[in-house]
Coordinates of N, CA and C and ligand atoms in Angstrom, one line a residue:
X17 N -25.4 13.7 3.6 CA -24.2 13.5 2.7 C -23.2 14.5 3.0
X18 N -22.0 14.1 3.4 CA -20.9 15.0 3.8 C -19.9 15.1 2.7
X19 N -19.6 16.4 2.3 CA -18.6 16.6 1.3 C -17.3 17.1 1.9
X20 N -16.2 16.4 1.6 CA -14.9 16.9 2.1 C -14.1 17.6 1.0
X21 N -13.5 18.7 1.4 CA -12.6 19.4 0.4 C -11.2 19.1 0.8
X22 N -10.4 18.5 -0.1 CA -9.0 18.2 0.2 C -8.2 19.2 -0.7
X23 N -7.6 20.2 -0.1 CA -6.9 21.2 -0.9 C -5.4 21.0 -0.9
X24 N -4.8 21.6 -1.8 CA -3.3 21.6 -1.8 C -2.7 22.1 -3.1
X25 N -1.4 22.2 -3.2 CA -0.8 22.6 -4.4 C -0.6 21.5 -5.3
X26 N -0.3 20.3 -4.8 CA -0.2 19.1 -5.6 C 0.7 19.3 -6.8
X27 N 1.9 19.8 -6.5 CA 2.8 20.2 -7.6 C 4.1 19.4 -7.4
X28 N 4.2 18.1 -7.7 CA 3.1 17.3 -8.3 C 2.4 16.5 -7.2
X29 N 1.3 15.8 -7.5 CA 0.7 14.9 -6.6 C 1.6 13.7 -6.3
X30 N 1.7 13.4 -5.0 CA 2.5 12.2 -4.6 C 1.7 11.1 -4.1
X31 N 2.3 10.0 -3.8 CA 1.6 8.8 -3.2 C 0.9 9.2 -1.9
X32 N 1.6 10.1 -1.1 CA 1.0 10.6 0.1 C -0.3 11.3 -0.1
X33 N -0.4 12.2 -1.1 CA -1.6 12.9 -1.4 C -2.7 11.9 -1.8
X34 N -2.3 11.0 -2.7 CA -3.3 10.0 -3.2 C -3.9 9.2 -2.1
X35 N -3.0 8.8 -1.2 CA -3.4 8.0 0.0 C -4.4 8.8 0.8
X36 N -4.2 10.0 1.1 CA -5.1 10.8 1.9 C -6.5 11.0 1.1
X37 N -6.4 11.2 -0.2 CA -7.6 11.3 -1.0 C -8.4 10.0 -1.0
X38 N -7.7 8.9 -1.1 CA -8.3 7.6 -1.2 C -9.0 7.3 0.2
X39 N -8.3 7.6 1.3 CA -9.0 7.3 2.6 C -10.2 8.2 2.8
X40 N -10.1 9.5 2.3 CA -11.3 10.4 2.4 C -12.4 9.8 1.6
X41 N -12.1 9.2 0.4 CA -13.2 8.7 -0.4 C -13.9 7.6 0.3
X42 N -13.2 6.9 1.2 CA -13.9 5.8 1.9 C -14.7 6.3 3.1
X43 N -14.4 7.6 3.5 CA -15.1 8.1 4.7 C -16.2 9.0 4.4
X44 N -16.1 9.8 3.3 CA -17.1 10.8 3.0 C -17.9 10.5 1.7
X45 N -19.1 11.0 1.7 CA -19.9 10.7 0.5 C -19.3 11.3 -0.8
X46 N -18.8 12.5 -0.6 CA -18.2 13.2 -1.8 C -16.9 13.9 -1.4
X47 N -15.9 13.8 -2.3 CA -14.6 14.4 -2.0 C -14.3 15.3 -3.2
X48 N -14.0 16.6 -2.9 CA -13.6 17.5 -3.9 C -12.1 17.8 -3.6
X49 N -11.3 17.5 -4.6 CA -9.8 17.9 -4.5 C -9.7 19.3 -5.1
X50 N -9.2 20.2 -4.3 CA -9.0 21.6 -4.7 C -7.5 21.9 -5.0
X51 N -7.2 22.1 -6.3 CA -5.8 22.3 -6.7 C -5.6 23.8 -6.8
X52 N -4.7 24.3 -5.9 CA -4.5 25.8 -5.9 C -3.7 26.2 -7.1
X53 N -4.2 27.1 -7.8 CA -3.5 27.6 -9.1 C -2.1 28.1 -8.7
X54 N -2.1 29.0 -7.8 CA -0.8 29.6 -7.2 C 0.2 30.0 -8.3
X55 N -0.2 30.9 -9.2 CA 0.8 31.3 -10.3 C 2.0 32.0 -9.7
X56 N 1.8 32.7 -8.5 CA 2.9 33.4 -7.9 C 4.0 32.5 -7.4
X57 N 3.6 31.2 -7.1 CA 4.6 30.2 -6.6 C 5.4 29.6 -7.8
X58 N 5.1 30.0 -9.0 CA 5.7 29.5 -10.2 C 5.8 27.9 -10.2
X59 N 4.6 27.3 -10.2 CA 4.6 25.8 -10.1 C 5.3 25.2 -11.3
X60 N 5.8 24.0 -11.1 CA 6.4 23.2 -12.1 C 5.4 22.8 -13.2
X61 N 4.2 22.3 -12.7 CA 3.2 21.8 -13.6 C 2.0 22.8 -13.6
X62 N 1.5 23.1 -14.7 CA 0.3 24.0 -14.7 C -0.9 23.4 -14.0
X63 N -1.8 24.2 -13.5 CA -2.9 23.7 -12.7 C -3.7 22.7 -13.5
X64 N -3.9 22.9 -14.7 CA -4.8 22.0 -15.5 C -4.1 20.6 -15.6
X65 N -2.8 20.6 -15.7 CA -2.1 19.3 -15.7 C -2.2 18.6 -14.4
X66 N -2.1 19.3 -13.3 CA -2.2 18.7 -11.9 C -3.6 18.2 -11.7
X67 N -4.6 18.9 -12.2 CA -6.0 18.4 -12.1 C -6.1 17.1 -12.9
X68 N -5.6 17.1 -14.2 CA -5.8 15.9 -15.0 C -5.1 14.7 -14.4
X69 N -3.9 15.0 -13.8 CA -3.2 13.8 -13.2 C -3.9 13.3 -12.0
X70 N -4.5 14.2 -11.2 CA -5.3 13.7 -10.0 C -6.5 12.9 -10.5
X71 N -7.1 13.4 -11.5 CA -8.3 12.7 -12.1 C -7.9 11.3 -12.6
X72 N -6.8 11.2 -13.2 CA -6.3 10.0 -13.8 C -6.0 9.0 -12.6
X73 N -5.3 9.5 -11.6 CA -5.0 8.7 -10.4 C -6.2 8.2 -9.6
X74 N -7.3 9.0 -9.7 CA -8.4 8.7 -8.8 C -9.6 8.2 -9.7
X75 N -9.3 7.7 -10.9 CA -10.3 7.3 -11.8 C -11.2 6.2 -11.2
X76 N -10.6 5.4 -10.3 CA -11.3 4.3 -9.7 C -12.2 4.7 -8.5
X77 N -12.2 6.0 -8.2 CA -12.9 6.5 -7.0 C -14.1 7.4 -7.5
X78 N -15.3 6.8 -7.7 CA -16.3 7.6 -8.3 C -16.8 8.8 -7.6
X79 N -16.6 8.8 -6.2 CA -17.1 10.0 -5.5 C -16.0 11.1 -5.3
X80 N -14.9 11.0 -6.1 CA -13.9 12.0 -6.1 C -14.0 12.9 -7.3
X81 N -14.0 14.2 -7.1 CA -13.9 15.1 -8.3 C -12.8 16.1 -8.0
X82 N -12.3 16.8 -9.0 CA -11.1 17.7 -8.8 C -11.3 19.0 -9.6
X83 N -10.9 20.1 -9.0 CA -11.0 21.4 -9.6 C -9.9 22.3 -9.2
X84 N -9.4 23.1 -10.1 CA -8.4 24.1 -9.7 C -9.1 25.3 -9.1
X85 N -8.4 26.1 -8.3 CA -9.0 27.3 -7.8 C -8.0 28.4 -7.7
X86 N -8.5 29.7 -7.8 CA -7.7 30.9 -7.4 C -8.4 31.5 -6.2
X87 N -7.6 32.3 -5.5 CA -8.3 33.0 -4.4 C -8.3 32.2 -3.1
X88 N -9.3 32.5 -2.3 CA -9.4 31.9 -0.9 C -10.0 30.5 -1.0
X89 N -9.4 29.6 -0.2 CA -9.9 28.3 -0.1 C -11.4 28.3 0.4
X90 N -11.7 29.1 1.4 CA -13.0 29.1 2.0 C -14.1 29.5 0.9
X91 N -13.7 30.3 -0.1 CA -14.6 30.7 -1.2 C -14.9 29.4 -2.0
X92 N -13.8 28.6 -2.3 CA -14.0 27.4 -3.0 C -14.9 26.5 -2.2
X93 N -14.7 26.4 -0.9 CA -15.5 25.5 -0.1 C -16.9 25.9 -0.2
X94 N -17.2 27.2 -0.2 CA -18.6 27.6 -0.3 C -19.2 27.2 -1.7
X95 N -18.4 27.4 -2.8 CA -18.9 27.1 -4.1 C -19.2 25.7 -4.3
X96 N -18.3 24.8 -3.8 CA -18.6 23.3 -4.0 C -19.4 22.7 -2.8
X97 N -19.9 23.6 -1.9 CA -20.7 23.1 -0.8 C -20.1 22.1 0.1
X98 N -18.8 22.4 0.4 CA -18.1 21.5 1.3 C -18.5 21.6 2.7
X99 N -18.5 20.5 3.4 CA -18.8 20.6 4.9 C -17.6 20.7 5.7
X100 N -16.5 20.2 5.2 CA -15.3 20.1 6.0 C -14.0 20.1 5.1
X101 N -13.0 20.7 5.6 CA -11.7 20.7 4.9 C -10.9 19.6 5.5
X102 N -10.2 18.8 4.7 CA -9.3 17.7 5.2 C -7.9 17.9 4.7
X103 N -6.9 17.9 5.6 CA -5.5 18.0 5.2 C -4.8 16.8 5.8
X104 N -3.7 16.4 5.1 CA -2.9 15.4 5.7 C -1.8 16.0 6.5
X105 N -1.4 15.3 7.6 CA -0.3 15.7 8.4 C 0.8 14.6 8.4
X106 N 2.0 15.1 8.0 CA 3.1 14.1 8.0 C 3.8 14.0 9.3
X107 N 4.0 15.1 10.0 CA 4.8 15.2 11.2 C 4.4 16.4 11.9
X108 N 5.0 16.5 13.1 CA 4.6 17.7 14.0 C 5.0 19.0 13.4
X109 N 6.1 18.9 12.5 CA 6.5 20.1 11.8 C 5.4 20.7 10.9
X110 N 4.6 19.8 10.3 CA 3.5 20.3 9.5 C 2.4 21.0 10.4
X111 N 2.3 20.5 11.6 CA 1.1 20.9 12.4 C 1.0 22.4 12.7
X112 N 2.1 23.0 13.0 CA 2.0 24.4 13.4 C 1.4 25.3 12.3
X113 N 1.9 25.1 11.0 CA 1.4 25.9 9.9 C 0.0 25.5 9.6
X114 N -0.3 24.2 9.6 CA -1.6 23.7 9.2 C -2.7 24.2 10.3
X115 N -2.3 24.2 11.5 CA -3.2 24.7 12.6 C -3.5 26.2 12.3
X116 N -2.5 26.9 12.0 CA -2.7 28.4 11.7 C -3.7 28.6 10.5
X117 N -3.5 27.8 9.4 CA -4.4 27.9 8.3 C -5.8 27.5 8.7
X118 N -5.9 26.4 9.5 CA -7.2 25.9 9.9 C -7.9 27.0 10.7
X119 N -7.2 27.7 11.6 CA -7.8 28.7 12.4 C -8.2 29.9 11.6
X120 N -7.3 30.3 10.7 CA -7.7 31.4 9.8 C -9.0 31.1 9.0
X121 N -9.0 29.9 8.4 CA -10.2 29.5 7.7 C -11.4 29.4 8.6
X122 N -11.3 29.0 9.8 CA -12.4 29.0 10.8 C -12.8 30.4 11.0
X123 N -11.8 31.3 11.2 CA -12.2 32.7 11.4 C -12.9 33.3 10.3
X124 N -12.5 33.0 9.0 CA -13.1 33.6 7.8 C -14.5 33.1 7.6
X125 N -14.7 31.8 7.9 CA -16.0 31.3 7.4 C -16.6 30.3 8.4
X126 N -16.0 30.0 9.5 CA -16.5 29.0 10.4 C -16.2 27.5 9.9
X127 N -15.5 27.4 8.8 CA -15.3 26.1 8.2 C -14.4 25.2 9.2
X128 N -14.8 24.0 9.3 CA -14.0 23.1 10.2 C -13.0 22.4 9.3
X129 N -11.8 22.2 9.9 CA -10.7 21.5 9.3 C -10.4 20.2 10.1
X130 N -10.3 19.1 9.4 CA -9.9 17.8 10.1 C -8.6 17.4 9.5
X131 N -7.8 16.7 10.3 CA -6.5 16.2 9.8 C -6.4 14.7 9.8
X132 N -5.8 14.3 8.7 CA -5.6 12.8 8.5 C -4.1 12.6 8.7
X133 N -3.7 11.6 9.6 CA -2.3 11.3 9.7 C -1.8 10.5 8.5
X134 N -0.8 11.0 7.9 CA -0.2 10.3 6.8 C 0.4 8.9 7.2
X135 N 0.3 7.9 6.4 CA 0.9 6.6 6.7 C 2.3 6.8 7.0
X136 N 2.9 6.2 8.1 CA 4.3 6.4 8.5 C 5.3 6.2 7.3
X137 N 5.0 5.2 6.5 CA 5.9 4.9 5.4 C 5.9 6.0 4.3
X138 N 4.9 6.9 4.4 CA 4.9 8.0 3.4 C 5.2 9.3 4.0
X139 N 5.6 9.3 5.3 CA 5.8 10.5 6.0 C 6.9 11.4 5.5
X140 N 7.9 10.8 4.8 CA 9.1 11.6 4.4 C 8.8 12.2 3.0
X141 N 7.7 11.9 2.4 CA 7.4 12.4 1.1 C 7.0 13.8 1.0
X142 N 7.5 14.6 0.1 CA 7.0 15.9 -0.2 C 7.1 16.2 -1.7
X143 N 6.2 17.1 -2.2 CA 6.3 17.4 -3.6 C 7.6 18.1 -3.9
X144 N 8.1 18.9 -3.0 CA 9.4 19.6 -3.3 C 10.6 18.6 -3.4
X145 N 10.6 17.6 -2.6 CA 11.7 16.6 -2.7 C 11.6 15.8 -3.9
X146 N 10.3 15.4 -4.2 CA 10.1 14.6 -5.5 C 10.6 15.4 -6.7
X147 N 10.3 16.7 -6.7 CA 10.7 17.6 -7.8 C 12.2 17.6 -7.9
X148 N 12.9 17.7 -6.7 CA 14.3 17.8 -6.7 C 14.9 16.5 -7.2
X149 N 14.4 15.4 -6.7 CA 15.0 14.1 -7.2 C 14.8 13.9 -8.7
X150 N 13.6 14.2 -9.1 CA 13.3 14.1 -10.6 C 14.1 15.0 -11.4
X151 N 14.4 16.2 -10.9 CA 15.1 17.2 -11.7 C 16.6 16.7 -11.9
X152 N 17.1 15.9 -11.0 CA 18.5 15.4 -11.1 C 18.5 14.0 -11.7
X153 N 17.3 13.6 -12.3 CA 17.3 12.3 -13.0 C 17.1 11.1 -12.0
X154 N 16.8 11.3 -10.7 CA 16.6 10.2 -9.8 C 15.3 9.5 -10.0
X155 N 15.2 8.3 -9.5 CA 14.0 7.5 -9.6 C 12.9 8.0 -8.7
X156 N 11.7 8.3 -9.2 CA 10.6 8.7 -8.4 C 9.4 7.7 -8.5
X157 N 9.7 6.6 -9.2 CA 8.5 5.7 -9.5 C 7.9 5.1 -8.2
X158 N 8.6 5.1 -7.1 CA 8.0 4.5 -5.9 C 7.4 5.7 -5.0
X159 N 7.6 6.9 -5.5 CA 7.1 8.0 -4.6 C 5.8 8.7 -5.2
X160 N 5.6 8.5 -6.4 CA 4.4 9.1 -7.1 C 3.7 8.1 -7.9
X161 N 2.4 8.3 -8.2 CA 1.7 7.3 -9.1 C 2.3 7.4 -10.5
X162 N 2.1 6.3 -11.3 CA 2.8 6.1 -12.6 C 2.5 7.3 -13.5
X163 N 1.3 7.8 -13.6 CA 1.1 8.9 -14.6 C 1.9 10.2 -14.2
X164 N 2.1 10.3 -12.9 CA 2.9 11.5 -12.4 C 4.3 11.3 -12.7
X165 N 4.8 10.1 -12.5 CA 6.3 9.8 -12.8 C 6.5 10.0 -14.3
X166 N 5.6 9.6 -15.2 CA 5.7 9.9 -16.6 C 5.7 11.4 -16.9
X167 N 4.8 12.1 -16.3 CA 4.8 13.5 -16.5 C 6.1 14.2 -16.1
X168 N 6.7 13.8 -15.0 CA 7.9 14.4 -14.5 C 9.1 14.1 -15.4
X169 N 9.1 12.8 -15.9 CA 10.2 12.4 -16.8 C 10.1 13.3 -18.1
X170 N 8.9 13.4 -18.6 CA 8.7 14.2 -19.8 C 9.1 15.7 -19.5
X171 N 8.7 16.2 -18.4 CA 9.0 17.6 -18.0 C 10.5 17.9 -17.9
X172 N 11.2 16.9 -17.3 CA 12.7 17.2 -17.1 C 13.5 16.7 -18.2
X173 N 12.9 15.9 -19.1 CA 13.7 15.5 -20.3 C 14.0 16.7 -21.2
X174 N 13.2 17.8 -21.1 CA 13.5 18.9 -22.0 C 14.4 19.9 -21.3
X175 N 14.9 19.7 -20.1 CA 15.8 20.7 -19.4 C 17.3 20.4 -19.7
Ligands
PNS18 O1 -0.1 21.7 -0.6 P1 0.0 23.0 0.2 O2 1.0 23.9 -0.4 O3 0.2 22.7 1.7 O4 -1.5 23.7 0.1 C1 -1.7 25.0 0.7 C2 -3.0 25.5 0.3 C3 -3.1 25.7 -1.2 C4 -4.2 24.6 0.8 C5 -3.2 26.9 1.0 O5 -2.1 27.7 0.7 C6 -4.5 27.6 0.6 O6 -5.5 27.3 1.0 N1 -4.3 28.6 -0.3 C7 -5.4 29.4 -0.8 C8 -5.4 30.8 -0.2 C9 -6.0 30.7 1.2 O7 -7.2 30.5 1.3 N2 -5.1 30.8 2.2 C10 -5.5 30.6 3.6 C11 -6.1 31.7 4.3 S1 -4.9 33.0 4.6

């Protein structure tokens, strides 16, 4: 039984993230989504809300679980008994940084990282752009799952 760890900031989760998680759920026996707490990055949504949103979006995937984490990803991987880290790649511009992280994680613990190519139609999506569009009142309904769109509307309604 292979457990895949899909880590990220998920601030907020986008259709691209959910697509990668869904495809992992079809490939691996167990998928753990690791939500980096990252308080130093001043996230828009608190980690607990990001976890709750991913859980809601993945409610139909019984082999997916979600947890927030502080500290090193490889320590979370050990705690949840992950066999492999999986990250989505949108474009070659992602690759350099992701390769560096994968090699550092390999150095730290021997953990293997695998990459899933994002669907081409989702390749332009990023959490940062979604936040920017939502912050100016633009429509994000086609970019993020419905619960996330609702959370963003609520968040920016108060600004
Ligand atoms: O969605 P992101 O921002 O690309 O996710 C990056 C993340 C959270 C997976 C990465 O920054 C991470 O693993 N952070 C935890 C600290 C860590 O282990 N860093 C890598 C070794 S230096």
